[in-house]
Every structure is written in C-alpha cells, then in structure tokens.
Coordinates of C-alpha atoms in Angstrom, one line a residue:
M237 CA 94.0 158.8 122.7
M238 CA 93.1 155.2 123.7
S239 CA 89.4 155.0 124.4
S240 CA 87.9 154.2 127.7
M241 CA 86.5 150.9 126.4
E242 CA 90.0 149.8 124.9
N243 CA 91.4 150.6 128.4
I244 CA 88.8 148.3 130.1
V245 CA 89.5 145.4 127.8
R246 CA 93.3 145.8 128.8
G247 CA 92.3 145.6 132.4
E248 CA 93.0 149.5 133.2
V249 CA 90.8 151.5 135.6
V250 CA 89.2 154.5 134.0
D251 CA 88.3 157.7 135.9
E252 CA 85.0 158.5 134.0
A253 CA 84.7 161.7 136.2
A254 CA 87.8 163.1 135.0
S255 CA 86.8 163.0 131.3
V256 CA 83.0 163.9 131.0
D257 CA 80.8 166.6 132.0
H258 CA 79.7 166.5 135.9
G259 CA 75.9 165.8 135.3
G260 CA 75.4 168.8 133.1
T261 CA 74.9 171.1 136.1
D262 CA 76.1 174.4 137.1
N263 CA 76.3 174.2 140.7
P264 CA 79.8 174.2 141.6
A265 CA 79.1 172.5 144.9
L266 CA 77.3 169.6 143.4
A267 CA 80.0 169.3 140.5
A268 CA 82.5 169.0 143.3
E269 CA 80.4 166.3 145.2
I270 CA 80.0 164.3 142.0
A271 CA 83.6 164.4 141.2
N272 CA 84.8 163.2 144.4
E273 CA 82.5 160.2 144.1
P274 CA 84.5 156.9 143.1
V275 CA 83.4 155.8 139.6
M276 CA 83.3 152.2 138.8
P277 CA 84.6 151.3 135.1
K278 CA 81.8 150.2 132.6
K279 CA 81.4 146.3 132.0
P280 CA 82.7 145.9 128.5
E281 CA 80.0 144.7 126.1
F282 CA 81.8 141.3 125.2
T283 CA 81.0 138.0 126.4
D284 CA 83.3 135.6 128.1
E285 CA 83.9 133.6 124.9
E286 CA 85.0 136.8 123.1
L287 CA 87.3 137.8 125.7
S288 CA 89.0 134.3 125.9
S289 CA 89.0 134.8 121.9
M290 CA 91.0 138.0 122.3
V291 CA 93.5 136.4 124.5
A292 CA 93.8 133.2 122.5
Y293 CA 94.2 134.9 119.0
K294 CA 96.7 137.9 120.3
P295 CA 99.9 138.2 118.2
S296 CA 102.5 135.7 119.2
G297 CA 105.4 138.0 118.7
P298 CA 108.5 137.6 116.7
P299 CA 108.3 134.6 114.2
Q300 CA 109.7 131.3 115.6
P301 CA 112.6 129.5 113.7
P302 CA 111.3 126.6 111.8
V303 CA 111.6 123.5 113.4
S304 CA 112.9 120.1 111.4
K305 CA 110.7 117.3 110.5
L306 CA 112.8 115.2 112.7
R307 CA 112.6 117.3 115.9
Q308 CA 108.7 117.6 115.0
A309 CA 108.2 113.7 114.8
A310 CA 110.7 112.9 117.6
P311 CA 108.6 113.5 120.8
Q312 CA 105.3 112.0 118.9
V313 CA 107.6 108.9 118.4
L314 CA 108.8 108.8 121.9
A315 CA 105.3 109.4 123.4
T316 CA 104.0 106.4 121.2
M317 CA 107.0 104.4 122.1
A318 CA 106.1 104.8 126.0
K319 CA 102.5 103.8 125.5
N320 CA 103.9 100.9 123.4
L321 CA 105.6 99.3 126.0
L322 CA 102.2 98.8 127.7
L323 CA 100.9 97.2 124.8
L324 CA 104.2 95.0 124.7
A325 CA 103.2 94.1 128.2
Y326 CA 99.9 93.2 127.2
G327 CA 100.9 91.4 124.2
M328 CA 103.0 89.0 126.4
T329 CA 99.6 88.0 128.1
I330 CA 98.1 87.4 124.7
G331 CA 100.9 85.0 123.8
F332 CA 101.5 83.2 127.2
P333 CA 98.4 80.5 126.9
T334 CA 99.9 79.1 123.6
I335 CA 103.2 78.2 125.3
V336 CA 101.3 76.9 128.4
I337 CA 99.0 74.7 126.9
P338 CA 101.2 71.9 125.6
T339 CA 102.6 71.4 129.1
L340 CA 99.3 71.5 130.6
T341 CA 98.0 68.6 128.3
N342 CA 101.1 66.3 128.3
G343 CA 101.1 65.8 132.4
D344 CA 104.3 67.7 133.2
E345 CA 102.5 69.4 136.1
P346 CA 99.8 67.0 137.6
N347 CA 98.3 69.6 139.7
L348 CA 97.6 71.8 136.5
Q349 CA 96.3 68.7 134.2
L350 CA 93.5 70.2 131.6
T351 CA 91.1 68.5 129.8
T352 CA 90.2 69.5 126.1
E353 CA 87.2 71.7 127.4
Q354 CA 89.4 73.3 130.1
I355 CA 92.0 74.2 127.5
S356 CA 89.1 75.9 125.3
W357 CA 88.6 78.1 128.4
F358 CA 91.9 78.6 129.5
S359 CA 92.8 79.6 126.1
S360 CA 90.0 82.4 125.6
I361 CA 89.1 83.2 129.3
N362 CA 91.2 86.4 129.1
L363 CA 89.6 87.5 125.9
I364 CA 86.1 87.3 127.5
C365 CA 87.3 89.4 130.5
V366 CA 88.4 92.2 128.2
P367 CA 84.9 93.5 127.5
V368 CA 84.3 93.6 131.4
G369 CA 87.6 96.1 131.6
G370 CA 86.3 97.7 128.3
L371 CA 82.9 98.8 130.1
L372 CA 85.1 100.8 132.6
S373 CA 87.9 101.8 130.3
G374 CA 86.2 104.8 128.8
A375 CA 85.0 106.4 132.2
L376 CA 88.4 105.6 133.7
T377 CA 90.0 107.3 130.9
N378 CA 87.8 110.3 130.8
F379 CA 88.3 110.8 134.5
L380 CA 92.1 110.1 135.3
G381 CA 93.3 111.2 131.9
R382 CA 95.1 109.1 129.0
K383 CA 98.4 109.0 130.8
K384 CA 97.5 108.3 134.4
A385 CA 95.1 105.5 133.2
M386 CA 97.6 103.8 131.1
M387 CA 100.1 103.8 134.1
L388 CA 97.5 102.6 136.6
V389 CA 97.1 99.3 134.2
N390 CA 100.4 98.1 134.6
L391 CA 99.8 97.2 138.3
P392 CA 97.2 94.3 137.6
I393 CA 99.5 93.3 135.0
L394 CA 102.4 92.9 137.5
S395 CA 100.1 91.1 139.9
A396 CA 98.9 88.6 137.3
W397 CA 102.4 87.7 136.5
L398 CA 103.4 87.3 139.9
M399 CA 100.3 84.7 140.5
L400 CA 101.1 82.8 137.3
R401 CA 104.8 82.3 138.5
Y402 CA 103.7 80.6 141.9
T403 CA 100.4 79.2 141.0
Q404 CA 99.7 75.5 141.8
N405 CA 95.8 75.1 141.2
V406 CA 93.8 75.5 138.0
P407 CA 91.3 78.1 139.6
L408 CA 94.1 80.4 140.5
L409 CA 95.5 79.8 136.8
Y410 CA 92.1 80.7 135.6
F411 CA 91.8 83.9 137.6
S412 CA 95.4 85.1 136.5
L413 CA 94.5 85.0 133.0
A414 CA 91.2 86.4 133.6
L415 CA 92.8 89.4 135.3
T416 CA 95.2 90.0 132.4
G417 CA 92.2 90.0 130.2
F418 CA 90.5 92.5 132.6
T419 CA 93.6 94.7 132.4
G420 CA 93.3 94.5 128.5
G421 CA 90.0 95.9 128.6
L422 CA 91.2 98.9 130.9
L423 CA 93.8 100.0 128.7
E424 CA 91.9 99.9 125.4
A425 CA 90.5 103.5 125.7
P426 CA 93.5 105.3 126.7
V427 CA 96.1 103.8 124.5
L428 CA 93.9 103.9 121.4
T429 CA 92.6 107.5 122.0
Y430 CA 96.2 108.8 123.2
V431 CA 97.9 108.2 119.8
A432 CA 95.0 110.0 118.0
E433 CA 95.2 112.9 119.9
I434 CA 99.0 113.6 120.2
T435 CA 99.8 113.1 116.6
T436 CA 99.6 115.1 113.5
P437 CA 97.5 113.8 110.6
E438 CA 100.6 112.8 108.5
M439 CA 102.0 110.5 111.3
R440 CA 98.8 109.4 112.8
G441 CA 98.2 106.3 110.5
M442 CA 102.2 105.0 111.0
L443 CA 102.2 105.7 114.8
A444 CA 98.8 104.0 115.4
S445 CA 99.7 100.9 113.4
T446 CA 102.6 100.5 115.8
S447 CA 99.9 99.5 118.7
S448 CA 99.3 96.1 117.0
M449 CA 103.0 95.7 116.1
S450 CA 103.9 96.2 119.9
I451 CA 101.2 93.5 120.8
I452 CA 102.5 91.2 118.5
A453 CA 106.1 91.8 119.5
G454 CA 105.0 90.7 123.0
T455 CA 103.4 87.9 121.6
F456 CA 106.5 86.9 119.7
I457 CA 108.8 87.1 122.8
Q458 CA 106.6 84.6 124.6
F459 CA 107.3 82.1 121.4
L460 CA 111.0 82.9 121.5
L461 CA 111.5 82.5 125.1
A462 CA 109.7 79.1 125.3
T463 CA 112.2 77.7 123.2
V464 CA 114.7 77.9 126.1
L465 CA 112.7 78.5 129.2
S466 CA 110.0 77.1 131.3
W467 CA 106.6 79.0 131.4
R468 CA 107.0 79.8 134.9
D469 CA 110.4 81.4 134.6
I470 CA 109.0 83.4 131.4
A471 CA 106.2 84.6 133.8
A472 CA 108.9 85.7 136.2
Y473 CA 110.7 87.6 133.4
N474 CA 107.6 89.0 132.1
I475 CA 107.3 91.4 135.2
I476 CA 110.1 93.6 133.8
A477 CA 107.7 94.8 130.9
P478 CA 105.2 96.4 133.2
V479 CA 107.6 98.0 135.6
T480 CA 109.5 99.6 132.3
A481 CA 106.3 101.0 131.1
F482 CA 105.1 102.4 134.1
C483 CA 108.5 104.5 134.4
C484 CA 108.4 105.6 130.7
L485 CA 104.8 106.8 130.9
F486 CA 105.6 109.0 133.9
L487 CA 108.1 110.8 131.5
V488 CA 105.6 111.9 128.6
P489 CA 102.8 114.7 128.9
D490 CA 99.0 113.7 128.8
S491 CA 96.8 114.3 125.7
P492 CA 96.3 118.0 125.1
Y493 CA 92.8 117.3 123.9
W494 CA 91.9 115.9 127.2
L495 CA 93.5 118.6 129.3
A496 CA 91.6 121.1 127.2
T497 CA 88.3 119.3 127.9
K498 CA 89.1 119.5 131.5
G499 CA 89.6 123.1 131.5
R500 CA 93.2 122.6 132.0
V501 CA 94.2 124.9 129.2
A502 CA 97.6 126.1 130.3
E503 CA 98.8 122.3 130.9
A504 CA 97.0 121.5 127.3
H505 CA 99.2 124.3 125.6
K506 CA 102.3 123.2 127.3
S507 CA 101.5 119.5 126.4
L508 CA 101.1 120.4 122.7
A509 CA 104.3 122.6 122.6
W510 CA 106.4 119.4 124.0
L511 CA 104.8 117.2 121.6
R512 CA 105.5 119.4 118.6
G513 CA 109.2 119.2 119.1
W514 CA 109.9 121.0 122.5
V515 CA 108.8 124.3 121.0
T516 CA 107.7 127.6 122.6
Q517 CA 103.9 127.9 123.4
E518 CA 103.8 130.6 121.0
A519 CA 105.1 128.6 117.9
V520 CA 101.9 126.3 118.5
Q521 CA 99.4 129.1 119.0
D522 CA 97.5 128.7 116.0
E523 CA 97.2 124.8 116.2
F524 CA 96.2 125.2 119.8
N525 CA 93.4 127.9 119.0
Y526 CA 92.1 125.2 116.5
L527 CA 92.2 122.7 119.1
L528 CA 90.4 124.6 121.8
E529 CA 87.9 125.1 119.0
T530 CA 87.5 121.3 118.4
V531 CA 87.0 120.1 122.1
K532 CA 84.0 122.8 122.6
T533 CA 81.0 121.0 124.0
P534 CA 77.4 122.5 123.9
K535 CA 75.7 123.6 127.2
M536 CA 72.8 122.1 128.7
V537 CA 69.8 124.3 127.6
S538 CA 66.9 122.1 128.5
V539 CA 66.0 123.2 132.2
H540 CA 62.7 123.8 133.9
K541 CA 61.4 126.9 134.9
D542 CA 62.8 127.0 138.2
G543 CA 66.2 126.4 136.7
H544 CA 66.7 122.6 137.8
I545 CA 67.5 119.8 135.3
T546 CA 66.0 116.5 135.6
R547 CA 68.0 113.2 135.6
M548 CA 66.3 112.1 132.6
E549 CA 67.2 115.3 130.6
I550 CA 70.9 114.7 131.6
F551 CA 70.7 111.0 130.6
K552 CA 69.4 112.2 127.2
H553 CA 71.7 115.0 126.7
N554 CA 74.6 112.5 127.5
L555 CA 73.1 109.7 125.2
K556 CA 72.7 112.1 122.2
P557 CA 76.2 111.7 120.9
Y558 CA 75.7 108.0 120.8
T559 CA 72.7 108.4 118.6
R560 CA 74.3 110.3 115.8
A561 CA 75.5 108.8 112.5
T562 CA 79.0 110.0 113.3
F563 CA 79.1 107.1 116.1
V564 CA 76.9 104.4 114.8
K565 CA 78.5 104.4 111.3
P566 CA 82.3 104.2 112.6
F567 CA 81.2 101.6 115.3
I568 CA 79.7 99.5 112.7
L569 CA 82.8 99.6 110.6
V570 CA 85.1 98.9 113.3
S571 CA 83.1 96.1 114.8
S572 CA 83.0 94.4 111.3
A573 CA 86.5 94.8 111.1
F574 CA 87.1 93.1 114.2
F575 CA 84.8 90.3 113.0
F576 CA 86.6 89.7 109.7
G577 CA 89.9 89.9 111.6
H578 CA 89.0 87.0 114.2
F579 CA 87.2 85.0 111.8
S580 CA 89.4 85.0 109.0
G581 CA 91.5 82.2 110.6
M582 CA 94.6 83.9 112.2
T583 CA 93.2 84.0 116.0
T584 CA 92.9 80.6 116.3
L585 CA 95.8 79.7 114.3
Q586 CA 97.9 81.8 116.9
T587 CA 96.4 80.3 119.9
Y588 CA 96.3 76.6 118.8
S589 CA 99.5 77.0 116.4
V590 CA 101.3 74.0 118.1
S591 CA 98.4 71.5 118.0
I592 CA 97.4 72.7 114.4
F593 CA 101.1 72.4 112.9
E594 CA 101.2 68.9 114.5
Q595 CA 98.0 67.7 113.0
L596 CA 99.1 68.9 109.4
G597 CA 102.4 67.3 109.8
A598 CA 104.7 70.3 109.5
P599 CA 108.3 69.4 108.5
I600 CA 109.7 71.1 111.7
D601 CA 109.2 71.1 115.6
P602 CA 105.9 72.5 116.3
F603 CA 107.4 74.8 118.8
Q604 CA 109.9 76.2 116.1
A605 CA 107.1 76.5 113.7
T606 CA 105.0 78.7 116.2
M607 CA 108.0 80.8 116.8
L608 CA 108.4 81.3 112.9
L609 CA 104.6 82.3 113.1
G610 CA 105.3 85.0 115.5
L611 CA 108.1 86.3 113.5
V612 CA 106.2 86.6 110.3
Q613 CA 103.4 88.0 112.3
L614 CA 105.8 90.8 113.6
T615 CA 107.2 91.2 109.9
G616 CA 103.8 91.8 108.3
T617 CA 103.0 94.3 111.1
L618 CA 106.2 96.1 110.7
L619 CA 105.5 96.4 106.9
C620 CA 102.2 97.9 107.7
V621 CA 103.8 100.5 109.7
V622 CA 106.3 101.6 107.2
V623 CA 104.0 101.6 104.1
V624 CA 100.7 102.6 105.5
H625 CA 101.5 106.3 105.1
W626 CA 102.3 105.9 101.5
S627 CA 99.7 103.4 100.4
G628 CA 96.9 103.9 102.6
K629 CA 94.6 101.4 104.6
R630 CA 92.2 100.2 102.0
P631 CA 94.9 98.6 99.5
L632 CA 96.8 96.7 102.5
T633 CA 93.2 95.7 103.9
L634 CA 92.0 94.2 100.6
I635 CA 95.3 92.5 99.6
S636 CA 95.4 90.9 103.1
T637 CA 91.7 89.5 103.2
V638 CA 92.2 88.0 99.5
G639 CA 95.5 86.7 100.5
A640 CA 94.3 85.0 103.7
A641 CA 91.5 83.5 101.6
T642 CA 93.7 82.0 99.3
C643 CA 96.4 80.6 102.0
F644 CA 93.8 79.0 104.1
G645 CA 92.1 77.9 100.8
I646 CA 95.2 76.1 99.8
T647 CA 95.8 74.6 103.3
A648 CA 92.2 73.2 103.3
T649 CA 92.7 71.7 99.9
Y650 CA 96.1 70.1 101.0
D651 CA 94.3 68.7 104.2
M652 CA 91.5 67.3 102.2
V653 CA 93.7 65.5 99.8
R654 CA 96.2 64.2 102.7
Q655 CA 93.3 62.7 104.5
S656 CA 92.1 60.8 101.3
D657 CA 95.4 59.8 100.2
P658 CA 98.1 59.6 103.3
T659 CA 101.0 58.9 101.0
V660 CA 100.9 62.6 100.0
T661 CA 103.8 64.2 102.1
A662 CA 104.1 67.6 100.8
S663 CA 104.4 69.0 104.4
W664 CA 105.9 72.2 103.3
V665 CA 102.6 73.3 101.8
P666 CA 100.6 74.0 105.1
L667 CA 103.8 75.3 106.8
T668 CA 104.3 77.7 103.9
F669 CA 100.7 79.1 103.5
L670 CA 99.9 79.3 107.1
L671 CA 103.0 81.4 107.7
S672 CA 102.0 83.5 104.5
S673 CA 98.7 83.9 105.9
A674 CA 99.9 85.3 109.2
F675 CA 102.2 87.8 107.4
L676 CA 99.3 88.9 105.1
T677 CA 96.6 89.4 107.9
H678 CA 98.9 91.3 110.0
M679 CA 99.7 93.7 107.3
G680 CA 96.2 94.6 106.9
I681 CA 92.9 93.0 108.6
R682 CA 94.3 92.2 111.7
L683 CA 95.7 95.8 112.1
L684 CA 92.8 97.8 110.6
P685 CA 90.1 98.0 113.4
W686 CA 92.9 99.0 115.9
I687 CA 94.1 101.7 113.7
L688 CA 90.5 102.9 112.9
I689 CA 89.4 103.0 116.3
G690 CA 91.4 105.7 117.6
E691 CA 90.5 108.2 114.6
V692 CA 87.0 107.4 113.3
F693 CA 84.9 108.3 116.5
P694 CA 84.2 111.9 117.3
A695 CA 86.2 113.5 120.2
D696 CA 83.2 113.9 122.9
V697 CA 82.8 109.9 122.5
R698 CA 86.2 108.7 121.6
G699 CA 87.1 107.3 124.8
M700 CA 83.7 105.5 125.5
A701 CA 83.4 104.4 122.0
S702 CA 87.0 103.0 121.7
G703 CA 86.4 100.8 124.8
A704 CA 83.1 99.7 123.5
A705 CA 84.4 98.8 120.2
S706 CA 87.4 96.9 121.3
S707 CA 85.2 94.9 123.7
V708 CA 83.1 93.9 120.8
G709 CA 86.5 92.8 119.1
Y710 CA 87.6 90.7 122.3
I711 CA 84.0 88.9 122.3
F712 CA 84.8 88.0 118.7
G713 CA 88.1 86.7 119.6
F714 CA 86.6 84.8 122.5
L715 CA 84.0 83.0 120.2
A716 CA 86.7 82.1 117.6
N717 CA 89.0 80.6 120.0
K718 CA 86.0 79.0 122.1
T719 CA 84.4 77.3 119.3
H720 CA 87.5 76.3 117.4
F721 CA 87.6 72.6 118.8
S722 CA 83.5 72.3 118.1
L723 CA 84.0 73.4 114.6
V724 CA 87.0 71.1 114.0
E725 CA 85.1 68.1 115.7
A726 CA 81.9 68.8 113.4
L727 CA 83.7 69.8 110.0
T728 CA 87.3 68.6 110.4
L729 CA 90.2 71.1 110.1
A730 CA 89.7 71.6 106.4
G731 CA 86.2 72.4 106.9
T732 CA 87.0 75.0 109.3
F733 CA 89.8 76.5 107.2
W734 CA 87.1 76.7 104.4
I735 CA 84.8 78.8 106.8
Y736 CA 87.8 81.1 107.3
V737 CA 88.1 81.6 103.3
C738 CA 84.5 82.6 103.1
V739 CA 84.8 85.2 105.9
S740 CA 87.7 86.5 104.3
L741 CA 86.0 86.8 100.9
V742 CA 82.8 88.4 102.2
A743 CA 85.3 90.7 104.2
T744 CA 86.8 91.7 100.9
V745 CA 83.5 92.7 99.2
L746 CA 82.2 94.6 102.0
L747 CA 85.3 96.6 103.0
Y748 CA 85.8 97.5 99.2
I749 CA 82.2 99.1 99.1
F750 CA 81.8 100.9 102.6
M751 CA 85.4 101.4 104.0
P752 CA 86.6 105.0 103.6
E753 CA 90.4 105.8 103.3
T754 CA 91.3 107.5 106.5
E755 CA 95.0 107.9 105.9
G756 CA 96.2 111.3 105.6
R757 CA 92.7 112.8 106.3
T758 CA 92.1 115.1 109.3
L759 CA 89.8 114.0 112.2
L760 CA 87.3 116.7 111.1
E761 CA 87.2 115.2 107.4
I762 CA 86.7 111.9 108.8
S763 CA 84.0 113.0 110.9
R764 CA 82.2 114.8 108.1
H765 CA 82.4 111.9 105.9
F766 CA 80.5 109.7 108.6
A767 CA 78.0 112.5 109.2
G768 CA 77.0 112.1 105.4
E769 CA 78.9 115.0 103.9
K770 CA 80.5 114.5 100.7
V771 CA 84.1 114.3 101.0
P772 CA 86.1 114.3 97.6
G773 CA 88.1 111.2 97.1
W774 CA 86.9 109.3 100.2
K775 CA 88.2 105.9 98.7
R776 CA 91.7 107.6 97.8
R777 CA 94.6 108.6 100.4
R778 CA 94.7 112.1 100.7
P779 CA 97.9 113.5 98.9
R780 CA 101.0 114.5 101.3
K781 CA 100.8 118.1 102.4
S782 CA 103.6 120.9 102.3
T783 CA 105.8 121.6 105.0
K784 CA 103.7 124.4 106.4
Q785 CA 100.5 122.4 106.3
S786 CA 102.3 119.6 108.1
N787 CA 102.6 121.8 111.1
E788 CA 99.0 122.2 111.3
L789 CA 97.0 119.5 113.3
D790 CA 93.5 118.7 111.6
T791 CA 93.6 121.6 109.5
T792 CA 93.4 121.7 105.7
E793 CA 92.3 123.8 103.1
D794 CA 89.2 122.1 103.0
D795 CA 88.5 122.2 106.4
V796 CA 89.1 125.9 107.4
E797 CA 89.2 128.7 104.7
A798 CA 89.5 131.4 107.0
S799 CA 89.5 131.7 111.1
P800 CA 86.0 133.2 111.2
K801 CA 84.7 130.0 109.7
I802 CA 86.0 127.7 112.3
N803 CA 82.9 127.3 114.4
Q804 CA 80.6 127.1 111.4
N805 CA 82.6 124.2 109.9
I806 CA 82.9 122.6 113.5
K807 CA 79.0 122.6 113.9
S808 CA 78.3 121.2 110.4
V809 CA 79.6 117.9 111.5
N810 CA 77.1 116.9 114.0
G811 CA 74.8 119.9 114.1
D812 CA 76.5 121.3 117.2
T813 CA 80.0 122.1 118.5
H814 CA 80.9 118.3 119.2
L815 CA 83.5 116.8 116.9

C-alpha cells in the first residue's frame, strides 16, 4: 500500500483519521467527534528545490527514436542564419564609408565636400559610437531577451539608411553614421550570447565564426555595388537587409538559457526542443535538467535584522561576478585580441583601401582592388568557418598573426625601395601581399575575439560582459582609423606598416603563451580554466565526441560524472552556483 507521504507528494489528499487510532481514547463519543473533524494532510518534509528536482528528473517515458545529425544541426543553423542577417545589415554600415569617401573628396557633391580631418571623423564616427550603444546592450538584452533585442535594433538601421539616401548636409551625414554605430553597439550582446546559448559545443565554434563572416559579407556587398551604383542608390537598396532580418528573427525561438533565467521554464524547454531538431520535450529532458542547473543564481543572504537590504549591499552583490577571475581574465584576453586585430593593419586598410592602393601604385583600378579586398576577406572568413572545428582556434590565430606581419613587412619594404628608387615598378607586390594579409587576418586574428566573446564569459555576466568587451574593441577600431593619417604624416606609409608588423609579432608571442584552446570545450570547462583549475590539454582542441555525447550540451565525462555531483561541480567554478 502506498504510504501517506507518497500520496502527499503525488498531490493526493489523505484521510489521516481513517488510518490511525483516534487519540488513543476509549470514549466512543469523543472518538466519533475526532473522526468527524476534517484532517489536513501533513506538509511534506521536502524543500521547493527538492520537489522541483522530482519533477525535473521524472522518467521521460518510452525511449525516443534517434535524431539524425543533420536534423540536430538544421535548427541551430537556421537560427544562426536569422541572426546573421542582422549582422549582414550591420556589415553594410561598416563598408559604406569606404565607398562614399572618394565621392566626398573629389567634389562630385559640393554640399558634402569634406576635408582630410573631416574624412578621418567620417570614417570612424560610427566606431566611436558603438561603445555608447554597448553600454546599454547588456541591460537591453537581459530585459527583452536575445530575440526581441535583435529584432528591435533593425529599426534604427532602417532609419539611418533613409537619412543617408536623402541627406544634403554634413551634420546629417555624420548623425546617420553615428546612429549606425550606436545600433552596432546595441546588437553586440544579443548576437554574441545568442549563438553561444543555442548551440552544442561541437557546433559552437563553427557557427560563432559565421558572425564575422556575415559582417564581412555585408562589407563586400557594398564594395561590389559601388562598381555599378551611386552611393545614394546603394543606401536605398540596403533597406532590404534590416527588413528581411526582422522577419526571419520573428520565426526563431529565444535563447533557452535566457528564458530559464527569467523563470519561464516551460518556454525554455520548448525552445530547447526546437533547437535540437524539432524533437519532443522529453527527448531533451536530460539536457534541460542540466541547463536548469547552470542558470541557478545564489540568493541574497546579506540582510539586516529587520529583513531589509540596503542599496549598497545590492550593488556589492551585483558587482561580485565582475570581480572574479572568470570575468577579469576573459575580458583581458578578448580586449587584447581586439587590440591586436585592429592595430595589425587590416582596419585601416579596409577603411582607406582606395587611397592606399592609389598611393602604392596598384596595377588595377583602386575600386576594383577594393572589391578584391572584400572578396579575399570573405574567403578567409569562410575558410575559418569550415576549418576551425577541426583545427581549433589557436593554430589559425597564430598563422594569421605571423602571416600579417610578413605581408605588411614586405609591403613596407617595397614602399621604402620605391620611394628611394622611383624606377621600381613591381606594382603587383603591394597588391598581392595586401590582399594576402586580408585573407590571413580574417582567417584568424580578426575573427578570434568575436568567436571568444560569446563563450569565455560566465552565464551570469555574459550579456553585460559581451557588450563591454565589444565596446572596447570598437574603441580600438576608432583609434586605428582616426590616427591613420597622423601616423602616415609622421612616419610615412611604410613606417605605419612597420608598426603593424610589430603589433602582429607581439600578438603572436602573447597569444601563444596565454590563449587557451576553447574549440570543442564545454562552457563549464572554459569557466573552470579561467577560474584557475587545471584543465588537461588547455592548449589543445578537445577530440571529437561520440554521437551519444554530442547530444548533450556542455556535459562531458570530465564535467559531470554522476547526476548528484552536478551542483558540486558548478559551485567549484566560482565558489557559488554561478557559471
């Protein structure tokens, strides 16, 4: 017979009076009175967490049929592609100044004639406005969710293109580009965290690298359209991108991690089932249980005797995750990668490509050379997307930094020889090696921080940290563009290129020493590494997992040996239940 406690756990009311002695009395009247009193069931001796665990770990019924790898991957790819359409629209704003600068300097539009100083601001004002949006990005993402935040930022991009299409004065030109930069900051946190939270460890690196590929594709589209259309017509056609992105994002689910952190457990479960191959919720029960464990947050325990919490205590509580090594170390790593990526030469080459190719005497039209530059950037990014899953991030990054130093060094040497001896006419040298530098940097160092930023930060600070780190990156991009003309004037173009060589060589040494290999690693393993735990083979890519393991998100034999140890393992990362 089922015990009364078992009945209570199952939600059944038990008549205790019918099953026990009535007070131990021999008085029939008193016994009858006691028997007629309603008896409430006893409160079970279980906490709310234990009861939730009982529900979460209940048997899932008959085993589900296996899902093919293609079906597992398809929804993750589709959701990532919807997000990438937004990045494609943003990439168009990055490439737009490059195709407008020649028109604004040759006098084709008298109302928009710019000086050299104005051009330096025009080419970088969007980048300096990104951190402003980045300051709001994390809060907006945590409040609205990854999906709604991404949908929202399409609106200012659309507005900016309309203003650029019809602008007739310099202030509005500046404001339009500043708006695109502000929007770029707003989208950083949602797009970077979304991929990390919807993908499996096996696909995370590959799909995360498509973010940069989408931005480069948007830039290349601008270079390609510039060969046949005016910049105002291009601004009009660019409206298609944000409209399409808005519609596609409407069709994909939000991040199950974010939904779980907001207590929307049922929606999170449904989202995870959609992302794992449109399967039933029972098929992803184990993974969902682990997801619930990873998003647990500690309760506020520092209260006064009267039960109130001061604002300072709340502030200290919220600040605590940002003082841990699991935030500080990844932030330094990502910020350094951004610095090396921008000051290794490719940022300024992409922005001022037309004038640089002209100055070096490229054998083809500078606009055609710029289009080729965009094409090889896209090719390098595509190679990274395809190869990173097998090679890991470290080899690609180190090859790219050494390659960039070599290419810019050869180009700088050629320019020095050409300045000393004008009869030298090997114009194919700068064209070949600058295009090669574009290919190599976009194969590694230019993509590295954007891949790392979505996976190296703990779950409790991922939104804010991603926005802050990307803002630092755009500040470096602004400084690289803004100081280009000053460096060329002080050091010549060759001297500026030698600075890029030095930065690339320093990047090679530091990244070789300090950069861990995150490809194939779970989010828990990555957090453990930055928390100071010794993770075996932290410079090597984790070998590919079996089919059974590939169905589990962020769980490996090193992470969780048995279900009862999950909480202990998670707490060991930061000293509490944060990831």
